[in-house]
C-alpha cells in the first residue's frame, strides 16, 4: 500500500494555519512574517513535502558542527534536476557534520540586493547558490568572503570576476551533438527555443546549437527561433502557440533549452494539428520525468543529478578547508538520449 503524499493542508493542520498562509509562506510571499515562513519551511521539511523531501530531518534536531546556507530564488520542484542534485548534496555535507539551511529569497530582498533576514553571516561556513541568475546578486554573495559554490550561474558573469567555485552540467557538446545528428538526418531549417541569456547553461546550449550550424555552413535564421526575454512564459502552451502563429515558416526541427520548454512547444504544436515527429521534430535537455511520459517521448540530454550534488558538496567542503586555493569551474558529463520525438534518430540508442 503506497504512502499518502503530503499536501499543503497537512502542513496547515500540523501548524494550525490556513492552507493559504502555508502556500504563501512556501512561495516567499512578503505578506507572511519571517518567523511564520521559517516555521512552515521546517514543517515542510519534517513532513518531506515535495521539493523539501531531500532534506534530512535529523539536521533539524541534531546539533551540527557547522552550517551551510542554500540561497535560491525558488527551491527546485521534484521534476527539476536540482531536486535530486540537492538530495545528493545534503547527504554528503550531513555526513561531514554540516547542517543545510534554506534561504528562499523574497522579491524585495532580491531587488534591493539584501540578504535574507535569517541569514547570519557569522554562523555560515559555506554557501550554495542555485537558481540565482543575476549578476549583481551574484557579486553580492561573492563579496561576502564566505566559501561559495554556484550551481550554474548568470550568463553574463566573467569567470575571473568571481572568487567562487562553479559547477555546471556539460551543455555545449551534448547540444552540438543532437543538432549535428538532426542535420545529418536531413534537417537544414532548425530553430532554437529558449532565452539564451537566462543562465550560463542555456547560453552554452545556444553556443552548441550555433556551433553545429557553423560546422555545416548553415545560416542561423532567427525567424525560426523563439528567444524572447525569460520574463515571457515559455512554459505556457498558449503563449508558445502565439509565437508559432507569428512564424511565417516553421522549422523542421526545434532544439529547446530544456525539457519544460520542449514539452510546452510540443503541446502548442499539437494544438495546431502539427504532428511530431512527422511534421516537425523536437528535443529538450535535462531528462525530466515529463520527457519520458509525454507522447511521443522526448529526445533530451540526461544529467547525472545526484552525482552532481555529491561533487558540489565535495567542492564546497574542500573550499572550506582551503579558502585560498584557485577557484574551480567544473563540468559534469551529460548524455544525449534519442527518443521518438526526433523520429528515426531514436534508433541511435539501440
Coordinates of C-alpha atoms in Angstrom, one line a residue:
X1 CA 0.0 0.0 0.0
X2 CA 1.5 3.3 -1.1
X3 CA 2.2 6.0 1.5
X4 CA -0.1 9.0 1.3
X5 CA 1.5 12.1 -0.3
X6 CA 1.8 15.1 2.0
X7 CA -0.1 18.2 0.8
X8 CA -0.4 21.8 1.8
X9 CA -3.4 21.0 4.0
X10 CA -1.4 18.5 6.0
X11 CA 1.2 21.2 6.8
X12 CA -1.5 23.7 7.6
X13 CA -3.3 21.3 10.0
X14 CA 0.0 20.5 11.8
X15 CA 0.7 24.1 12.4
X16 CA -2.8 25.4 13.0
X17 CA -2.5 27.7 10.0
X18 CA -4.6 28.3 6.9
X19 CA -3.8 26.5 3.7
X20 CA -3.5 29.9 2.0
X21 CA -0.9 31.1 4.6
X22 CA 1.2 27.9 4.1
X23 CA 1.1 28.3 0.3
X24 CA 2.2 31.9 0.6
X25 CA 5.0 31.0 3.0
X26 CA 6.4 28.3 0.8
X27 CA 6.3 30.7 -2.2
X28 CA 8.1 33.5 -0.4
X29 CA 5.1 35.9 -0.3
X30 CA 6.3 39.0 1.5
X31 CA 3.0 39.3 3.4
X32 CA 3.9 36.3 5.6
X33 CA 6.1 37.2 8.7
X34 CA 9.6 35.7 8.6
X35 CA 9.0 33.7 11.8
X36 CA 5.9 32.1 10.3
X37 CA 7.7 31.4 7.0
X38 CA 10.6 29.7 8.7
X39 CA 8.2 27.6 10.8
X40 CA 6.3 26.5 7.7
X41 CA 9.5 25.6 5.8
X42 CA 10.7 23.5 8.8
X43 CA 7.4 21.6 9.0
X44 CA 7.5 21.0 5.2
X45 CA 11.0 19.5 5.6
X46 CA 10.0 17.3 8.5
X47 CA 6.9 16.1 6.6
X48 CA 9.0 15.6 3.4
X49 CA 6.7 17.8 1.3
X50 CA 7.6 17.7 -2.4
X51 CA 10.8 19.6 -3.1
X52 CA 11.6 19.6 0.7
X53 CA 11.8 15.9 0.8
X54 CA 15.5 15.8 0.1
X55 CA 16.3 17.3 3.5
X56 CA 17.4 15.1 6.3
X57 CA 15.0 15.9 9.2
X58 CA 17.7 14.8 11.7
X59 CA 19.5 18.1 10.8
X60 CA 16.7 20.0 12.4
X61 CA 17.1 18.2 15.7
X62 CA 20.8 17.3 16.0
X63 CA 23.3 20.0 16.7
X64 CA 25.8 20.1 13.8
X65 CA 29.4 21.3 13.8
X66 CA 28.8 23.8 11.1
X67 CA 26.2 25.4 8.8
X68 CA 26.0 25.6 5.0
X69 CA 23.4 28.1 3.6
X70 CA 21.5 27.4 0.4
X71 CA 20.5 30.6 -1.3
X72 CA 17.9 30.4 -4.1
X73 CA 15.1 32.4 -5.6
X74 CA 12.9 29.3 -5.8
X75 CA 13.5 25.8 -4.5
X76 CA 13.6 23.3 -7.4
X77 CA 10.5 21.2 -7.8
X78 CA 10.6 17.4 -7.9
X79 CA 10.8 17.4 -11.7
X80 CA 13.7 19.9 -11.8
X81 CA 17.2 18.5 -12.0
X82 CA 18.2 20.5 -8.9
X83 CA 15.9 18.5 -6.6
X84 CA 17.9 15.3 -7.0
X85 CA 21.1 17.3 -7.0
X86 CA 20.3 18.8 -3.6
X87 CA 19.5 15.4 -2.2
X88 CA 23.0 14.1 -3.0
X89 CA 24.5 17.3 -1.8
X90 CA 22.6 17.3 1.5
X91 CA 23.6 13.8 2.3
X92 CA 27.2 14.4 1.6
X93 CA 27.5 17.6 3.7
X94 CA 25.5 16.0 6.5
X95 CA 28.0 13.1 6.7
X96 CA 30.7 15.7 7.4
X97 CA 28.6 17.2 10.3
X98 CA 27.2 20.2 8.5
X99 CA 23.6 21.4 8.6
X100 CA 22.0 22.7 5.4
X101 CA 19.8 25.8 6.0
X102 CA 17.5 27.0 3.3
X103 CA 17.0 30.7 2.4
X104 CA 14.5 31.4 -0.3
X105 CA 14.9 35.0 -1.4
X106 CA 11.9 37.3 -1.4
X107 CA 11.5 39.6 -4.4
X108 CA 12.1 42.6 -2.1
X109 CA 15.4 41.1 -0.8
X110 CA 16.5 40.2 -4.3
X111 CA 15.6 43.5 -5.9
X112 CA 17.2 45.6 -3.1
X113 CA 20.3 43.4 -3.0
X114 CA 19.6 42.5 0.6
X115 CA 20.5 39.2 2.3
X116 CA 17.6 37.2 3.9
X117 CA 16.7 38.4 7.4
X118 CA 17.5 35.0 8.9
X119 CA 20.9 34.8 7.2
X120 CA 23.6 35.2 9.8
X121 CA 27.0 35.7 8.1
X122 CA 28.9 34.9 11.3
X123 CA 27.4 31.4 11.6
X124 CA 27.7 30.4 7.9
X125 CA 30.7 28.2 6.9
X126 CA 29.8 27.9 3.2
X127 CA 27.2 29.0 0.7
X128 CA 25.5 27.1 -2.2
X129 CA 23.7 29.1 -4.8
X130 CA 21.2 27.5 -7.2
X131 CA 18.6 29.2 -9.5
X132 CA 20.3 32.5 -8.7
X133 CA 20.8 34.0 -12.2
X134 CA 21.5 37.7 -11.5
X135 CA 24.9 39.4 -12.0
X136 CA 24.5 42.0 -9.2
X137 CA 23.2 39.5 -6.6
X138 CA 25.9 37.0 -7.6
X139 CA 28.5 39.7 -7.0
X140 CA 26.9 40.5 -3.6
X141 CA 27.3 36.9 -2.5
X142 CA 30.8 36.7 -3.9
X143 CA 31.9 39.7 -1.9
X144 CA 30.8 38.2 1.4
X145 CA 34.2 36.4 1.7
X146 CA 32.5 33.1 2.6
X147 CA 33.4 29.9 0.7
X148 CA 30.8 29.6 -2.1
X149 CA 29.8 27.4 -4.9
X150 CA 27.4 28.4 -7.7
X151 CA 25.5 25.6 -9.3
X152 CA 25.0 27.2 -12.7
X153 CA 25.2 30.9 -12.8
X154 CA 24.2 34.0 -14.7
X155 CA 25.2 34.1 -18.4
X156 CA 26.8 37.5 -18.3
X157 CA 29.4 36.9 -15.5
X158 CA 33.0 36.7 -16.3
X159 CA 34.7 33.8 -14.5
X160 CA 37.8 35.9 -13.5
X161 CA 35.4 38.3 -11.7
X162 CA 34.3 35.5 -9.3
X163 CA 36.2 34.3 -6.3
X164 CA 34.0 31.2 -6.0
X165 CA 33.6 27.8 -7.5
X166 CA 31.1 27.0 -10.2
X167 CA 29.6 23.6 -11.1
X168 CA 27.8 23.0 -14.4
X169 CA 26.5 20.1 -16.3
X170 CA 28.2 19.7 -19.7
X171 CA 25.9 21.7 -22.1
X172 CA 27.6 22.7 -25.3
X173 CA 28.8 19.4 -26.6
X174 CA 25.6 17.5 -26.0
X175 CA 23.5 20.2 -27.7
X176 CA 26.0 20.3 -30.5
X177 CA 25.8 16.5 -30.9
X178 CA 22.0 16.5 -31.0
X179 CA 21.9 19.4 -33.5
X180 CA 24.6 17.7 -35.7
X181 CA 22.5 14.4 -35.7
X182 CA 19.5 16.4 -36.8
X183 CA 21.4 18.0 -39.7
X184 CA 22.9 14.6 -40.7
X185 CA 19.3 13.2 -40.9
X186 CA 18.3 15.9 -43.4
X187 CA 17.1 18.9 -41.3
X188 CA 18.5 22.2 -42.5
X189 CA 15.9 24.5 -41.1
X190 CA 16.4 24.3 -37.3
X191 CA 15.1 26.7 -34.7
X192 CA 16.2 27.2 -31.1
X193 CA 13.6 27.8 -28.3
X194 CA 14.7 29.5 -25.0
X195 CA 16.2 32.7 -23.7
X196 CA 19.9 32.0 -24.1
X197 CA 20.7 34.9 -21.7
X198 CA 18.7 33.2 -18.9
X199 CA 21.7 31.4 -17.4
X200 CA 25.1 30.0 -18.2
X201 CA 23.7 26.6 -19.1
X202 CA 21.2 28.0 -21.6
X203 CA 23.9 30.1 -23.1
X204 CA 26.2 27.2 -23.6
X205 CA 23.4 25.2 -25.2
X206 CA 22.8 28.1 -27.6
X207 CA 26.6 28.0 -28.3
X208 CA 26.5 24.3 -29.1
X209 CA 23.5 24.7 -31.3
X210 CA 25.2 27.5 -33.3
X211 CA 28.5 25.6 -33.4
X212 CA 26.8 22.7 -35.3
X213 CA 25.1 25.1 -37.8
X214 CA 28.5 26.8 -38.4
X215 CA 30.2 23.5 -39.0
X216 CA 27.7 22.6 -41.7
X217 CA 27.7 26.1 -43.2
X218 CA 24.1 26.7 -42.3
X219 CA 23.0 30.2 -41.6
X220 CA 21.4 31.0 -38.3
X221 CA 17.8 32.0 -39.0
X222 CA 16.3 33.9 -36.1
X223 CA 12.9 33.8 -37.7
X224 CA 12.8 30.1 -36.9
X225 CA 13.8 30.7 -33.2
X226 CA 11.9 31.8 -30.1
X227 CA 14.5 33.6 -27.9
X228 CA 12.5 36.2 -26.2
X229 CA 13.5 37.5 -22.7
X230 CA 12.9 34.9 -20.0
X231 CA 10.2 37.1 -18.4
X232 CA 7.9 35.6 -21.1
X233 CA 6.0 32.4 -20.1
X234 CA 7.9 29.8 -22.2
X235 CA 6.2 27.0 -20.3
X236 CA 2.7 28.3 -21.2
X237 CA 1.5 26.5 -24.3
X238 CA -0.9 29.4 -25.1
X239 CA 2.0 31.9 -25.2
X240 CA 4.0 29.4 -27.2
X241 CA 1.2 28.9 -29.6
X242 CA 1.1 32.7 -30.3
X243 CA 4.8 32.6 -31.1
X244 CA 4.3 29.8 -33.5
X245 CA 1.4 31.7 -35.1
X246 CA 3.7 34.6 -35.7
X247 CA 6.2 32.5 -37.6
X248 CA 5.8 32.7 -41.4
X249 CA 7.5 29.4 -41.8
X250 CA 8.1 26.7 -39.2
X251 CA 11.4 24.9 -38.9
X252 CA 11.6 21.2 -39.5
X253 CA 13.2 20.8 -36.0
X254 CA 13.2 22.6 -32.7
X255 CA 16.2 22.4 -30.3
X256 CA 14.8 23.6 -26.9
X257 CA 16.8 25.0 -23.9
X258 CA 15.2 22.5 -21.5
X259 CA 12.5 19.8 -21.3
X260 CA 9.9 22.1 -19.8
X261 CA 10.2 24.4 -22.8
X262 CA 10.2 21.4 -25.2
X263 CA 7.0 20.0 -23.6
X264 CA 5.3 23.4 -23.9
X265 CA 6.4 23.6 -27.6
X266 CA 5.1 20.1 -28.3
X267 CA 1.7 21.0 -26.7
X268 CA 1.5 24.1 -28.7
X269 CA 2.4 22.3 -31.9
X270 CA -0.2 19.6 -31.2
X271 CA -2.9 22.3 -30.7
X272 CA -2.2 23.4 -34.2
X273 CA -2.5 19.9 -35.5
X274 CA 1.2 19.7 -36.3
X275 CA 2.4 16.1 -36.0
X276 CA 5.6 15.2 -34.1
X277 CA 7.9 13.8 -35.5
X278 CA 6.2 13.6 -38.9
X279 CA 5.9 17.4 -39.5
X280 CA 8.5 18.6 -37.0
X281 CA 10.9 17.1 -34.6
X282 CA 11.6 18.4 -31.0
X283 CA 14.3 17.8 -28.5
X284 CA 15.0 19.2 -25.0
X285 CA 17.5 19.0 -22.2
X286 CA 17.5 17.6 -18.6
X287 CA 15.8 14.2 -19.0
X288 CA 12.9 15.1 -16.7
X289 CA 10.2 12.6 -15.8
X290 CA 7.9 14.6 -18.1
X291 CA 10.2 13.8 -21.1
X292 CA 9.6 10.1 -20.6
X293 CA 5.8 10.2 -20.3
X294 CA 4.8 12.8 -23.0
X295 CA 3.8 11.3 -26.3
X296 CA 5.9 11.0 -28.3
X297 CA 8.7 10.5 -25.7
X298 CA 11.1 13.4 -25.8
X299 CA 14.7 13.3 -27.1
X300 CA 16.7 15.0 -24.4
X301 CA 20.0 15.1 -22.5
X302 CA 20.5 13.1 -19.3
X303 CA 22.0 14.9 -16.3
X304 CA 23.7 12.9 -13.5
X305 CA 21.8 14.9 -10.9
X306 CA 22.7 13.1 -7.7
X307 CA 26.4 12.7 -8.7
X308 CA 26.4 16.5 -9.4
X309 CA 25.1 17.1 -5.9
X310 CA 27.9 15.0 -4.3
X311 CA 30.5 16.7 -6.4
X312 CA 29.2 20.1 -5.4
X313 CA 29.3 19.2 -1.8
X314 CA 32.9 17.9 -2.1
X315 CA 34.0 21.1 -3.9
X316 CA 32.5 23.3 -1.2
X317 CA 33.9 21.2 1.6
X318 CA 37.3 21.4 0.0
X319 CA 36.9 25.2 -0.3
X320 CA 36.0 25.5 3.3
X321 CA 39.2 23.6 4.3
X322 CA 41.4 25.6 1.9
X323 CA 39.8 29.0 1.1
X324 CA 42.8 30.4 -0.7
X325 CA 43.1 27.8 -3.4
X326 CA 42.3 29.0 -7.0
X327 CA 38.7 29.0 -8.0
X328 CA 37.4 26.0 -9.8
X329 CA 35.0 25.6 -12.8
X330 CA 33.8 22.0 -13.1
X331 CA 31.7 20.3 -15.7
X332 CA 29.9 17.0 -15.2
X333 CA 29.3 14.9 -18.3
X334 CA 25.9 14.6 -19.8
X335 CA 24.5 12.0 -22.3
X336 CA 22.1 12.7 -25.2
X337 CA 19.1 10.3 -25.3
X338 CA 17.3 9.9 -28.6
X339 CA 13.6 9.2 -28.4
X340 CA 10.6 9.2 -30.6
X341 CA 10.1 13.0 -30.8
X342 CA 13.0 13.1 -33.2
X343 CA 11.8 10.1 -35.3
X344 CA 14.5 7.8 -36.8
X345 CA 17.2 9.3 -34.5
X346 CA 15.7 7.2 -31.7
X347 CA 17.5 4.3 -33.4
X348 CA 20.8 5.7 -32.2
X349 CA 20.1 4.4 -28.7
X350 CA 19.8 0.8 -29.8

